Short mmCIF file of C-alpha atoms and ligand atoms in Angstrom, two decimals:
data_model
loop_
_atom_site.label_atom_id
_atom_site.label_comp_id
_atom_site.label_asym_id
_atom_site.label_seq_id
_atom_site.Cartn_x
_atom_site.Cartn_y
_atom_site.Cartn_z
CA MET A 326 24.56 -35.16 60.10
CA ALA A 327 23.54 -36.64 56.75
CA ALA A 328 21.97 -33.34 55.65
CA ARG A 329 25.13 -31.40 56.35
CA GLU A 330 27.19 -33.95 54.51
CA SER A 331 25.05 -33.72 51.38
CA CYS A 332 25.15 -29.93 51.57
CA CYS A 333 28.91 -30.04 51.71
CA ALA A 334 28.95 -32.43 48.81
CA GLY A 335 26.86 -29.94 46.81
CA CYS A 336 29.29 -27.09 47.58
CA TYR A 337 32.20 -29.34 46.79
CA SER A 338 30.90 -30.36 43.43
CA PHE A 339 29.87 -26.80 42.59
CA LEU A 340 33.36 -25.55 43.20
CA PHE A 341 35.62 -28.40 42.29
CA GLU A 342 33.93 -30.22 39.45
CA TYR A 343 33.41 -29.27 35.81
CA ASP A 344 30.89 -30.90 33.55
CA THR A 345 30.89 -30.83 29.77
CA PRO A 346 28.56 -32.50 27.24
CA ARG A 347 29.86 -35.62 25.55
CA ILE A 348 29.93 -35.57 21.78
CA VAL A 349 29.06 -38.72 19.86
CA LEU A 350 30.94 -39.19 16.63
CA ILE A 351 28.99 -41.33 14.19
CA LYS A 352 31.16 -42.94 11.57
CA SER A 353 28.58 -43.09 8.83
CA ARG A 354 29.09 -41.84 5.31
CA LYS A 355 25.40 -41.26 4.84
CA VAL A 356 25.00 -39.08 7.89
CA GLY A 357 28.28 -37.27 7.31
CA VAL A 358 27.43 -36.35 3.74
CA MET A 359 23.93 -35.32 4.74
CA ASN A 360 25.24 -33.04 7.46
CA ARG A 361 27.65 -31.36 5.07
CA LEU A 362 24.97 -30.94 2.41
CA VAL A 363 22.62 -29.22 4.84
CA GLN A 364 25.44 -26.98 5.98
CA LEU A 365 26.29 -26.19 2.39
CA ALA A 366 22.71 -25.24 1.67
CA ILE A 367 22.68 -22.94 4.68
CA LEU A 368 25.96 -21.38 3.62
CA ALA A 369 24.62 -20.82 0.11
CA TYR A 370 21.50 -19.22 1.54
CA VAL A 371 23.44 -16.92 3.84
CA ILE A 372 26.03 -15.85 1.28
CA GLY A 373 24.02 -16.03 -1.93
CA TRP A 374 20.63 -14.84 -0.85
CA VAL A 375 21.10 -12.81 2.31
CA PHE A 376 24.35 -11.08 1.44
CA VAL A 377 24.67 -10.96 -2.34
CA TRP A 378 21.06 -10.79 -3.51
CA GLU A 379 19.31 -9.08 -0.60
CA LYS A 380 22.39 -7.02 0.30
CA GLY A 381 22.19 -7.93 3.97
CA TYR A 382 25.31 -5.89 4.67
CA GLN A 383 23.46 -2.64 3.94
CA GLU A 384 21.50 -0.23 6.03
CA THR A 385 18.36 0.83 4.10
CA ASP A 386 16.26 3.96 3.98
CA SER A 387 13.04 4.81 2.15
CA VAL A 388 12.53 7.77 -0.08
CA VAL A 389 11.16 11.20 0.78
CA SER A 390 10.07 13.09 -2.29
CA SER A 391 8.28 16.03 -3.81
CA VAL A 392 6.64 16.23 -7.21
CA THR A 393 5.61 19.15 -9.34
CA THR A 394 3.90 18.91 -12.69
CA LYS A 395 3.40 21.03 -15.75
CA VAL A 396 1.10 20.27 -18.66
CA LYS A 397 1.44 21.75 -22.14
CA GLY A 398 -0.75 21.67 -25.21
CA VAL A 399 -3.71 23.39 -26.87
CA ALA A 400 -6.86 21.98 -28.36
CA MET A 401 -9.36 23.56 -30.70
CA THR A 402 -13.05 22.70 -30.82
CA ASN A 403 -15.89 23.88 -33.00
CA THR A 404 -19.40 23.05 -31.83
CA SER A 405 -22.77 24.62 -32.43
CA GLU A 406 -23.16 25.31 -28.70
CA LEU A 407 -19.80 26.94 -27.97
CA GLY A 408 -18.64 27.99 -31.43
CA LEU A 409 -14.96 28.00 -32.28
CA ARG A 410 -12.91 27.70 -29.13
CA ILE A 411 -9.35 27.22 -28.02
CA TRP A 412 -8.65 25.22 -24.88
CA ASP A 413 -5.35 25.85 -23.16
CA VAL A 414 -3.75 24.69 -19.93
CA ALA A 415 -5.72 27.11 -17.74
CA ASP A 416 -8.96 25.68 -19.19
CA TYR A 417 -8.41 21.96 -18.93
CA VAL A 418 -6.13 21.46 -15.90
CA ILE A 419 -8.37 21.49 -12.83
CA PRO A 420 -7.34 22.60 -10.25
CA PRO A 421 -4.42 24.59 -11.67
CA GLN A 422 -2.02 22.92 -9.23
CA GLY A 423 -2.39 19.75 -7.25
CA GLU A 424 -0.56 17.57 -4.82
CA ASN A 425 1.21 14.70 -6.59
CA ALA A 426 -1.70 14.57 -9.02
CA VAL A 427 -2.87 16.41 -12.10
CA PHE A 428 -6.34 16.26 -13.61
CA ILE A 429 -6.75 16.86 -17.31
CA MET A 430 -10.24 17.39 -18.63
CA THR A 431 -10.87 15.41 -21.81
CA ASN A 432 -14.63 15.52 -22.11
CA LEU A 433 -17.37 17.77 -20.80
CA ILE A 434 -21.04 18.60 -20.70
CA VAL A 435 -21.59 22.35 -20.61
CA THR A 436 -24.81 23.98 -19.48
CA LEU A 437 -24.71 27.66 -20.35
CA ASN A 438 -26.46 30.61 -18.71
CA GLN A 439 -28.05 28.96 -15.70
CA THR A 440 -29.99 31.26 -13.39
CA GLN A 441 -31.94 30.60 -10.20
CA SER A 442 -35.49 30.30 -11.50
CA TYR A 443 -38.31 27.89 -12.32
CA CYS A 444 -38.08 25.23 -15.01
CA PRO A 445 -39.14 21.65 -15.78
CA GLU A 446 -37.11 18.80 -14.20
CA LEU A 447 -35.34 16.20 -16.37
CA PRO A 448 -37.80 13.48 -17.34
CA ASP A 449 -37.43 10.19 -15.48
CA LYS A 450 -39.66 7.72 -13.58
CA THR A 451 -40.34 10.03 -10.64
CA THR A 452 -40.59 13.39 -12.40
CA ARG A 453 -42.87 12.62 -15.37
CA CYS A 454 -46.40 13.84 -14.79
CA GLN A 455 -49.79 14.19 -16.40
CA SER A 456 -51.18 16.96 -14.20
CA ASP A 457 -50.35 18.97 -11.09
CA GLU A 458 -51.65 16.12 -8.90
CA ASN A 459 -48.57 14.02 -9.74
CA CYS A 460 -46.18 16.63 -8.36
CA MET A 461 -45.59 17.35 -4.68
CA LYS A 462 -44.76 20.85 -3.52
CA GLY A 463 -41.45 20.97 -1.59
CA TYR A 464 -40.33 17.48 -2.66
CA VAL A 465 -36.56 16.95 -3.08
CA GLY A 466 -35.20 13.56 -4.16
CA THR A 467 -31.59 12.42 -4.10
CA HIS A 468 -31.34 12.90 -7.85
CA SER A 469 -33.35 16.12 -8.01
CA ASN A 470 -31.89 19.25 -9.50
CA GLY A 471 -34.05 21.48 -7.31
CA VAL A 472 -37.16 21.78 -5.15
CA GLN A 473 -40.50 20.87 -6.73
CA THR A 474 -43.13 23.63 -6.91
CA GLY A 475 -46.08 21.29 -7.36
CA LYS A 476 -46.79 22.26 -10.97
CA CYS A 477 -46.69 19.99 -14.00
CA VAL A 478 -45.16 21.77 -17.00
CA PRO A 479 -44.15 20.72 -20.53
CA TYR A 480 -40.49 19.65 -20.86
CA LYS A 481 -40.70 18.95 -24.57
CA ALA A 482 -43.64 18.94 -26.92
CA THR A 483 -44.82 15.50 -25.81
CA VAL A 484 -43.27 15.11 -22.36
CA LYS A 485 -44.43 16.87 -19.20
CA THR A 486 -42.42 16.94 -15.98
CA CYS A 487 -42.72 18.51 -12.55
CA GLU A 488 -41.48 22.06 -12.26
CA VAL A 489 -38.57 22.80 -9.92
CA PHE A 490 -36.93 25.86 -8.44
CA ALA A 491 -33.30 25.34 -9.43
CA TRP A 492 -30.38 26.56 -11.47
CA CYS A 493 -32.25 26.63 -14.76
CA PRO A 494 -32.17 25.25 -17.34
CA VAL A 495 -31.21 22.00 -15.57
CA GLU A 496 -28.26 20.01 -16.86
CA ASP A 497 -29.04 17.14 -19.18
CA ASP A 498 -26.20 14.67 -18.62
CA THR A 499 -28.05 11.61 -19.88
CA ARG A 500 -26.21 11.67 -23.17
CA VAL A 501 -22.47 11.50 -22.57
CA PRO A 502 -20.69 12.28 -25.85
CA LYS A 503 -19.43 9.12 -27.55
CA GLN A 504 -16.27 10.91 -28.67
CA PRO A 505 -14.04 12.81 -26.25
CA PHE A 506 -14.53 16.54 -26.62
CA LEU A 507 -10.81 17.34 -26.36
CA LYS A 508 -9.44 14.65 -28.68
CA GLU A 509 -6.14 16.48 -28.97
CA ALA A 510 -5.47 15.79 -25.28
CA GLU A 511 -3.66 12.63 -26.39
CA ASN A 512 -0.84 14.84 -27.65
CA PHE A 513 -0.59 17.03 -24.54
CA THR A 514 2.65 16.65 -22.63
CA LEU A 515 3.24 16.29 -18.94
CA LEU A 516 6.49 17.43 -17.36
CA LEU A 517 7.28 15.81 -14.04
CA LYS A 518 9.80 17.31 -11.69
CA ASN A 519 10.66 15.02 -8.85
CA ASN A 520 13.18 15.67 -6.09
CA ILE A 521 14.08 12.83 -3.79
CA TRP A 522 15.91 12.67 -0.51
CA TYR A 523 17.26 9.76 1.50
CA PRO A 524 17.50 11.35 4.96
CA LYS A 525 19.63 8.64 6.57
CA PHE A 526 22.36 9.01 3.97
CA ASN A 527 21.73 12.70 3.28
CA PHE A 528 21.49 11.89 -0.41
CA THR A 529 19.42 14.03 -2.76
CA LYS A 530 18.73 13.77 -6.45
CA ARG A 531 16.18 14.91 -9.01
CA ASN A 532 14.68 13.17 -12.00
CA ILE A 533 16.11 15.79 -14.35
CA LEU A 534 19.50 14.15 -14.33
CA PRO A 535 22.73 16.20 -14.42
CA THR A 536 23.42 14.80 -17.89
CA ILE A 537 20.28 16.42 -19.34
CA ASN A 538 20.77 19.88 -20.85
CA SER A 539 18.09 22.44 -21.58
CA THR A 540 18.04 21.95 -25.35
CA TYR A 541 17.45 18.24 -24.87
CA LEU A 542 14.73 18.98 -22.32
CA LYS A 543 12.93 21.26 -24.77
CA THR A 544 12.61 18.58 -27.43
CA CYS A 545 12.64 15.19 -25.75
CA ILE A 546 9.68 12.90 -25.11
CA TYR A 547 9.91 9.94 -22.77
CA ASP A 548 10.37 6.63 -24.47
CA PRO A 549 11.24 3.49 -22.50
CA LYS A 550 13.79 2.39 -25.11
CA THR A 551 15.37 5.54 -26.50
CA ASP A 552 14.74 8.27 -23.89
CA PRO A 553 14.14 6.52 -20.57
CA PHE A 554 15.26 9.54 -18.52
CA CYS A 555 13.34 12.28 -20.29
CA PRO A 556 10.85 13.64 -17.73
CA ILE A 557 8.31 14.74 -20.37
CA PHE A 558 5.52 12.33 -21.21
CA ARG A 559 2.87 12.27 -23.90
CA LEU A 560 -0.48 11.52 -22.31
CA ARG A 561 -1.35 8.93 -24.91
CA GLN A 562 1.92 7.12 -24.24
CA ILE A 563 1.24 6.94 -20.50
CA VAL A 564 -2.20 5.46 -21.10
CA GLU A 565 -0.98 3.05 -23.76
CA ALA A 566 1.93 1.89 -21.62
CA ALA A 567 -0.72 0.73 -19.16
CA GLY A 568 -2.43 -1.24 -21.90
CA GLN A 569 -5.38 1.14 -22.33
CA ASN A 570 -6.77 3.12 -25.23
CA PHE A 571 -6.56 6.88 -24.72
CA GLN A 572 -9.58 7.94 -26.75
CA GLU A 573 -11.71 5.28 -25.06
CA MET A 574 -10.56 6.31 -21.59
CA ALA A 575 -11.00 10.00 -22.39
CA VAL A 576 -14.76 9.63 -22.88
CA GLN A 577 -15.64 8.60 -19.32
CA GLY A 578 -12.41 9.55 -17.58
CA GLY A 579 -10.25 7.53 -15.27
CA VAL A 580 -7.28 7.50 -12.96
CA MET A 581 -3.74 6.64 -14.02
CA ALA A 582 -0.77 6.03 -11.78
CA VAL A 583 2.66 7.21 -12.85
CA GLN A 584 5.10 5.32 -10.68
CA ILE A 585 8.62 6.57 -10.21
CA LYS A 586 10.94 4.05 -8.64
CA TRP A 587 14.26 5.06 -7.16
CA ASN A 588 16.10 1.95 -6.03
CA CYS A 589 19.63 3.01 -5.28
CA ASP A 590 22.73 1.16 -4.17
CA LEU A 591 24.71 3.99 -2.62
CA ASP A 592 27.82 1.81 -2.30
CA LYS A 593 28.08 2.36 -6.04
CA SER A 594 28.39 5.62 -7.93
CA ALA A 595 25.56 8.16 -7.43
CA SER A 596 25.14 8.43 -11.20
CA LEU A 597 23.75 4.87 -11.18
CA CYS A 598 20.89 6.03 -8.97
CA VAL A 599 18.27 6.82 -11.62
CA PRO A 600 14.47 6.92 -11.77
CA ARG A 601 12.46 4.16 -13.44
CA TYR A 602 9.01 5.02 -14.70
CA SER A 603 6.05 2.68 -14.95
CA PHE A 604 2.37 3.23 -15.57
CA ARG A 605 -0.87 1.55 -14.63
CA ARG A 606 -4.53 2.33 -14.61
CA ILE A 607 -5.83 2.37 -11.05
CA ASP A 608 -9.53 3.09 -11.30
CA ASN A 609 -11.16 -0.26 -11.72
CA LYS A 610 -12.16 -0.84 -15.28
CA ASP A 611 -13.17 -4.29 -16.33
CA SER A 612 -15.28 -5.22 -19.28
CA VAL A 613 -17.82 -7.15 -17.18
CA HIS A 614 -18.75 -4.66 -14.49
CA THR A 615 -19.37 -1.38 -16.29
CA VAL A 616 -21.68 0.36 -13.82
CA ALA A 617 -20.56 3.88 -12.88
CA PRO A 618 -17.34 3.86 -14.90
CA GLY A 619 -14.75 6.59 -15.16
CA TYR A 620 -14.14 9.77 -13.25
CA ASN A 621 -16.06 13.06 -13.37
CA PHE A 622 -17.06 16.03 -11.28
CA ARG A 623 -18.88 19.32 -11.70
CA PHE A 624 -17.80 22.90 -11.30
CA ALA A 625 -19.30 26.23 -12.29
CA LYS A 626 -18.12 29.67 -13.31
CA TYR A 627 -20.21 32.53 -11.95
CA TYR A 628 -20.98 35.81 -13.66
CA LYS A 629 -23.18 38.83 -13.06
CA ASP A 630 -25.43 40.30 -15.71
CA ALA A 631 -25.98 44.03 -16.30
CA SER A 632 -28.74 44.19 -13.69
CA GLY A 633 -26.61 42.46 -11.03
CA GLY A 634 -28.27 39.04 -11.24
CA ASP A 635 -26.14 35.90 -10.90
CA PHE A 636 -25.79 33.45 -13.72
CA ARG A 637 -23.36 30.63 -14.21
CA THR A 638 -21.90 28.14 -16.64
CA LEU A 639 -22.02 24.61 -15.26
CA ILE A 640 -19.43 22.14 -16.47
CA LYS A 641 -19.51 18.43 -15.84
CA ALA A 642 -15.91 17.53 -16.47
CA TYR A 643 -14.74 14.06 -17.45
CA GLY A 644 -11.03 13.48 -17.51
CA ILE A 645 -7.98 11.57 -16.54
CA ARG A 646 -6.26 12.12 -13.25
CA PHE A 647 -2.58 11.25 -13.19
CA ASP A 648 -1.42 10.31 -9.70
CA ILE A 649 2.34 10.45 -9.37
CA MET A 650 3.67 7.91 -6.89
CA VAL A 651 7.27 7.78 -5.83
CA PHE A 652 8.76 4.62 -4.37
CA GLY A 653 12.24 3.56 -3.51
CA THR A 654 14.77 2.30 -1.05
CA ALA A 655 18.43 3.07 -0.86
CA GLY A 656 21.06 0.88 0.76
CA LYS A 657 24.56 1.57 2.00
CA PHE A 658 27.09 -0.61 3.83
CA ASP A 659 26.77 -0.51 7.60
CA ILE A 660 28.47 -2.63 10.24
CA ILE A 661 25.38 -3.30 12.37
CA PRO A 662 23.18 -5.09 9.80
CA THR A 663 26.30 -6.93 8.62
CA MET A 664 26.99 -8.28 12.11
CA ILE A 665 23.33 -9.14 12.71
CA ASN A 666 23.15 -11.12 9.48
CA ILE A 667 26.43 -12.93 10.13
CA GLY A 668 25.20 -13.80 13.63
CA SER A 669 21.86 -15.14 12.46
CA GLY A 670 23.61 -17.00 9.65
CA LEU A 671 25.87 -18.77 12.13
CA ALA A 672 22.91 -19.60 14.34
CA LEU A 673 21.27 -21.28 11.35
CA PHE A 674 24.07 -23.89 11.31
CA GLY A 675 22.45 -25.31 14.43
CA VAL A 676 19.59 -26.37 12.18
CA ALA A 677 21.91 -28.86 10.44
CA THR A 678 22.67 -30.59 13.76
CA VAL A 679 19.04 -30.75 14.78
CA LEU A 680 17.99 -32.12 11.42
CA CYS A 681 20.70 -34.79 11.36
CA ASP A 682 19.92 -35.78 14.96
CA VAL A 683 16.27 -36.28 14.13
CA ILE A 684 17.09 -38.41 11.11
CA VAL A 685 19.72 -40.49 12.89
CA LEU A 686 17.66 -41.12 15.99
CA TYR A 687 14.20 -41.61 14.50
CA PHE A 688 14.37 -42.55 10.86
CA MET A 689 17.47 -44.60 10.16
CA LYS A 690 17.45 -48.39 10.23
CA LYS A 691 20.10 -48.50 12.93
CA ARG A 692 18.34 -45.90 15.06
CA TYR A 693 18.16 -48.13 18.15
CA TYR A 694 21.87 -48.70 18.02
CA TYR A 695 22.60 -44.99 17.66
CA ARG A 696 20.21 -44.14 20.49
CA GLU A 697 21.96 -46.64 22.68
CA LYS A 698 25.23 -44.92 21.96
CA LYS A 699 23.99 -41.36 22.23
CA TYR A 700 22.07 -41.60 25.48
CA LYS A 701 23.28 -42.84 28.82
CA TYR A 702 20.23 -44.51 30.33
CA VAL A 703 19.63 -43.99 34.04
CA GLU A 704 16.89 -45.75 36.05
CA ASP A 705 14.64 -43.80 38.39
CA TYR A 706 16.25 -43.61 41.84
CA GLU A 707 13.21 -45.10 43.68
CA LEU A 708 12.80 -48.04 41.34
CA GLY A 709 16.34 -48.72 40.27
CA GLY A 710 17.65 -49.05 43.80
CA ASN A 711 21.39 -49.03 43.85
CA GLU A 712 22.42 -46.26 41.44
CA THR A 713 23.58 -43.39 43.64
CA TYR A 714 24.36 -39.77 43.11
CA GLY A 715 27.73 -38.78 41.76
CA SER A 716 30.96 -40.60 42.25
CA GLN A 717 30.87 -40.77 45.99
CA SER A 718 29.25 -44.23 46.21
C1 NAG B 1437 -1.33 13.72 -32.29
O1 NAG B 1437 -0.11 13.84 -32.93
C2 NAG B 1437 0.08 12.86 -33.95
C3 NAG B 1437 1.52 13.01 -34.50
O2 NAG B 1437 1.97 14.30 -34.42
C4 NAG B 1437 -0.96 13.08 -35.05
O3 NAG B 1437 -0.80 12.11 -36.07
C5 NAG B 1437 -2.33 12.91 -34.42
O4 NAG B 1437 -3.33 13.17 -35.38
C6 NAG B 1437 -2.48 13.87 -33.25
N1 NAG B 1437 -3.74 13.57 -32.61
C7 NAG B 1437 -4.80 14.37 -32.62
C8 NAG B 1437 -6.04 13.89 -31.98
O5 NAG B 1437 -4.77 15.45 -33.17
#
């Protein structure tokens, strides 16, 4: 019978009773002021930082972009090896078109008229020899220019080296010119054409702004103060804006980043969405660690002589690669992020209560008194004896 009674009591209370937490009001100036201060800080964070500064009411999208480049400029050189020569875009931009990057040759080591034949190797520790005994037929090292034939032949009057089967004469790249070969490269210009697209907002724009006309475009040069939207850059300016010296960098080559930043607030006028350019050197160049500096690679141009034999001109090209990087986010008002941020802002107010509770109940002098008031203490049923469940006692 007792079991059924208690079951009924359970049903009864489930249906016909309502419980609600009791709220304790502490009349303390200290705690009251503290609570309001914490709430104020949270309000300032939500409104000031989340909404005004970080634009929490906006949906954001990141940029999709394409870049094309065009270099202009000519250089003239006059050396004993090559004679008087003009270098134009087709000579110094390698390859002629690239993906978001353009390489401009500034220095080079040319080896003319190489043919496949036999010649002495460059002298170094492993290739110097006194007689044929020092050379090994068929030997190829990592730094070899060809396959050794096993003969020891004179390289210069006093130096003998092992003979190799290779593209001869072999390239001597031990003496990199101290001065860049194409000094005039500092005055070459680079035109960047950049189209961007924010797919979520279906917003497109290009870095040649609608306000720029073709006469301006023919004459302008980018300058951060006077012409910040001109898309034509002098190479020296790019390098110097990154705190480097062009002529120094041109000797061994390097890699520069041209960063285009498109941060757009699409709640405002589209004309305020403009590119910002910045430059930095991204190959690592520090004054302490100077092993294997710069940037270079080799390529060759092949020809046939009258009798049909191959010969080639080998070029070891040093130069500066300009990598064009496009960044950006656009934001536009949207109801969903707004609601999410309002919701999480309101939830943060709970932090004020928790914080004040902790301080009141654990750190204040009168904490025992407050605890007494906040909690209703109940003894364990087994030990306490006569406290019974509910109001039915
Ligand atoms: C680049 O142009 C400037 C100004 O026109 C000139 O003074 C300078 O000599 C040029 N640089 C080279 C290497 O020719």
